[in-house]
Structures are given as C-alpha cells and as structure tokens.
Coordinates of C-alpha atoms in Angstrom, one line a residue:
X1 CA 0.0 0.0 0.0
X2 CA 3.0 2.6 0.8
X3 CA 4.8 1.5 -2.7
X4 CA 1.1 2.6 -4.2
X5 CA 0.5 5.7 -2.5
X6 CA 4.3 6.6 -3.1
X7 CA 3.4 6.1 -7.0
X8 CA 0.0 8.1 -6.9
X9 CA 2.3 11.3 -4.9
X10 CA 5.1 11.1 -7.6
X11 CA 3.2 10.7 -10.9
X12 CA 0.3 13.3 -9.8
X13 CA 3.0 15.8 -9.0
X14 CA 5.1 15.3 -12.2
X15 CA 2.0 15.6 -14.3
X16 CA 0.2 18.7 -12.3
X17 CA 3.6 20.4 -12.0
X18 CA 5.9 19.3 -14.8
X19 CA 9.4 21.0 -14.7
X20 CA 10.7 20.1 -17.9
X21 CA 7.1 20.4 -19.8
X22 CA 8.1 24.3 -21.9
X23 CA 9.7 25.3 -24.9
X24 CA 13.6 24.8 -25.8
X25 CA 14.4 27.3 -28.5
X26 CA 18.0 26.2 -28.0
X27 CA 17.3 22.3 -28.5
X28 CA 19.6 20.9 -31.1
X29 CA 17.5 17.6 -31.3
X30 CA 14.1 17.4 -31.5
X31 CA 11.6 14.4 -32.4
X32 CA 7.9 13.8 -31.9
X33 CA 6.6 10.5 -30.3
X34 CA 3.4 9.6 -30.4
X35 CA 1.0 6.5 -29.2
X36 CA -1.0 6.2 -31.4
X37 CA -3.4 3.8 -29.5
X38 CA -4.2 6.0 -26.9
X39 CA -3.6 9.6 -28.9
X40 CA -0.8 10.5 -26.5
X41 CA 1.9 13.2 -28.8
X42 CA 4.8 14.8 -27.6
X43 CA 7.6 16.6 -29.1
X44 CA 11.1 16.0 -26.9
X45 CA 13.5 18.4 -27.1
X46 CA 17.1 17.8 -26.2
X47 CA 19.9 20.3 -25.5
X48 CA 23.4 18.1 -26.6
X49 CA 26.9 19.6 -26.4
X50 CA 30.0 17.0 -26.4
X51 CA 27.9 14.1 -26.2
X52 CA 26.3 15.7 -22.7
X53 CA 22.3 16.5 -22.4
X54 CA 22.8 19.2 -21.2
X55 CA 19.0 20.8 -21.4
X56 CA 15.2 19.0 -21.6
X57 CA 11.9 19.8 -22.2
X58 CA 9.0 18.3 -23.9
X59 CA 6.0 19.9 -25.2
X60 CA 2.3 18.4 -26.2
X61 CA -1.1 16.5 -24.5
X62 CA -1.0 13.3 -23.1
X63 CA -2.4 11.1 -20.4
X64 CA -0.6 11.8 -16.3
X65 CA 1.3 8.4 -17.0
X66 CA 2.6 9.8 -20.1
X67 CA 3.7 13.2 -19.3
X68 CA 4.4 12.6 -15.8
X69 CA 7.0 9.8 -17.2
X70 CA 8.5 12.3 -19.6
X71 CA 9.3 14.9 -17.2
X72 CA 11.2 12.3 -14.9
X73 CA 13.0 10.9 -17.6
X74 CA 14.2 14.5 -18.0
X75 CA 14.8 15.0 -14.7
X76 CA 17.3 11.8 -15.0
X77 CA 19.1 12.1 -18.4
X78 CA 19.8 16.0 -17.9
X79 CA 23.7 16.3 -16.8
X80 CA 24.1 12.9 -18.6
X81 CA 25.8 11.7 -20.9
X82 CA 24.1 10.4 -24.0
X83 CA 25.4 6.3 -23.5
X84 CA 24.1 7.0 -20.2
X85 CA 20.9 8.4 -20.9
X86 CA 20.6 5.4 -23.7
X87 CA 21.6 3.0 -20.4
X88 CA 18.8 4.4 -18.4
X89 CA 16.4 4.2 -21.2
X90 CA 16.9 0.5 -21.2
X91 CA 16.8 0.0 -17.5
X92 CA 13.2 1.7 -17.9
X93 CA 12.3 -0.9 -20.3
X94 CA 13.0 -3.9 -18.4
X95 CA 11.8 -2.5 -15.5
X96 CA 8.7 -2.0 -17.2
X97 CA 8.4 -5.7 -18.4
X98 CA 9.6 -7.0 -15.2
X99 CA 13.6 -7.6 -16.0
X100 CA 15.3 -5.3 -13.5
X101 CA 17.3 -6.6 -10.3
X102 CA 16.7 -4.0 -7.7
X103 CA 20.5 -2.1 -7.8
X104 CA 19.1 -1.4 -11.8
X105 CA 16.0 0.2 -10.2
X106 CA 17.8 2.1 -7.8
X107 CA 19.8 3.5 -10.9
X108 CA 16.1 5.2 -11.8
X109 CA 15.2 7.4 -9.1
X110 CA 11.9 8.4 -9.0
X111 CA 11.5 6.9 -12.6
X112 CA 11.1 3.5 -10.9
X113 CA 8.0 4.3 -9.1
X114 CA 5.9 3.6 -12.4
X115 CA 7.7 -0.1 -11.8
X116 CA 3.6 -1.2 -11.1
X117 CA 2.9 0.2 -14.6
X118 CA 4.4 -3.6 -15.4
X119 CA 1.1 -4.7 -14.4
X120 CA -1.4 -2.8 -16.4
X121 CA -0.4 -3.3 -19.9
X122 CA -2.6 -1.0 -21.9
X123 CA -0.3 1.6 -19.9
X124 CA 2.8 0.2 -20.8
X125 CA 3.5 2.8 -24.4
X126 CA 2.3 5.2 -22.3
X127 CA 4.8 5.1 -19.7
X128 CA 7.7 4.2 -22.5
X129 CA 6.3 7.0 -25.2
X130 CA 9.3 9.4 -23.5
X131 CA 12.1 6.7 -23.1
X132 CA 11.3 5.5 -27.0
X133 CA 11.2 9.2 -28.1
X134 CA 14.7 10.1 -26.6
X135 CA 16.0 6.4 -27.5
X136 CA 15.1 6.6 -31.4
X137 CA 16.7 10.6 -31.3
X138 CA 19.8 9.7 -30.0
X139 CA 20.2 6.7 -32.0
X140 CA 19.5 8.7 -35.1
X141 CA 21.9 11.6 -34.4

C-alpha cells in the first residue's frame, strides 16, 4: 500500500507540476513521439553539447502516465551523458516488463515508481512514449 500511494504522490506531482514540460528554443535535437493507441503526442526536445544532455523539455497533450514519465526521464538524463541516458532508457524498459534486479532500479530514481505500470499493460506505451522518443533521437543523431 506505501509503494502505491508513493506512486500516486510522484506521478500526480510530475503531471500537475511538470518542470521540464516548456519550450527549448535552443534544442539541437528534436523528435515527436506519439502513441497512437491512446492519442498520446509529444515533441522532446534535447539540449546536446559534447555528447552531454545538457537541457530538456518536452511539449504536447498526453495522459498523467505519459507526461508525468517524460518529465522524470528529464529529470534523469539532464547532466548525462548520451550512452548513459541510452543506459537508463533501457533500465526503464525492463523495468517495465519485469527484467530489472533492484540495484538497476535504484539507478532510476523516482523513474522507478511507475515499476507497477508492469502490471497494467494498456499503460505500458504510455509510460515508455518518452524513453522511445529520446532512445530513437539519440540513436538517429
């Protein structure tokens, strides 16, 4: 019941008070990701100098699970480099399907309270729609 609450606090204050959910004139990436099952669209903006993130934002209408997951993947991947922000992408993944040891989830922060998202699998590209937005930008650049 605490691990639930704990989720509810974190994902209802990233999606109510987003830090990372503005404009980045200044991005030098910039890719829209969209779930098309459930009409969730956002367009991630990354800030990269010497392989570093150094700025994040994303911009667009989703549902919480979406936009709450977005802005703590920003809070997580800003100040790192891009291998690492490609690392912690993939630690989200398997966390999400189940696959993660619990020193990988610590690696997360506050990104591994939507662990229980696992369970409710219409929620799943919701949850990942960040993570596979900043994944496919990096790997294109």
């Amino acid at each position: 019941m605490e691990n639930r609450t704990f989720y509810n606090e974190i994902l209802i204050d990233h999606n109510q008070h987003p830090g990372h959910k503005h404009e980045l004139p200044d991005a030098n990436l910039v890719l829209e990701g969209i779930n098309p099952s459930c009409g969730d669209d956002i367009f991630l903006h990354l800030k990269v100098e010497d392989g570093t993130i150094v700025d994040g934002a994303f911009v667009g209408d989703g549902c919480a699970i979406s936009q709450a997951s977005a802005d703590m993947m920003l809070d997580l991947v800003i100040g790192k480099s891009q291998e690492e922000a490609l690392h912690l992408a993939d630690l989200f993944q398997r966390m999400i399907h189940g696959e993660i040891t619990e020193d990988e989830l610590d690696e997360l922060e506050e990104a591994g309270a939507l662990q229980d998202i696992s369970h409710m699998p219409a929620r799943v590209k919701c949850a990942m729609l960040g993570w596979r937005t900043m994944k496919e930008m990096i790997e294109q650049e």
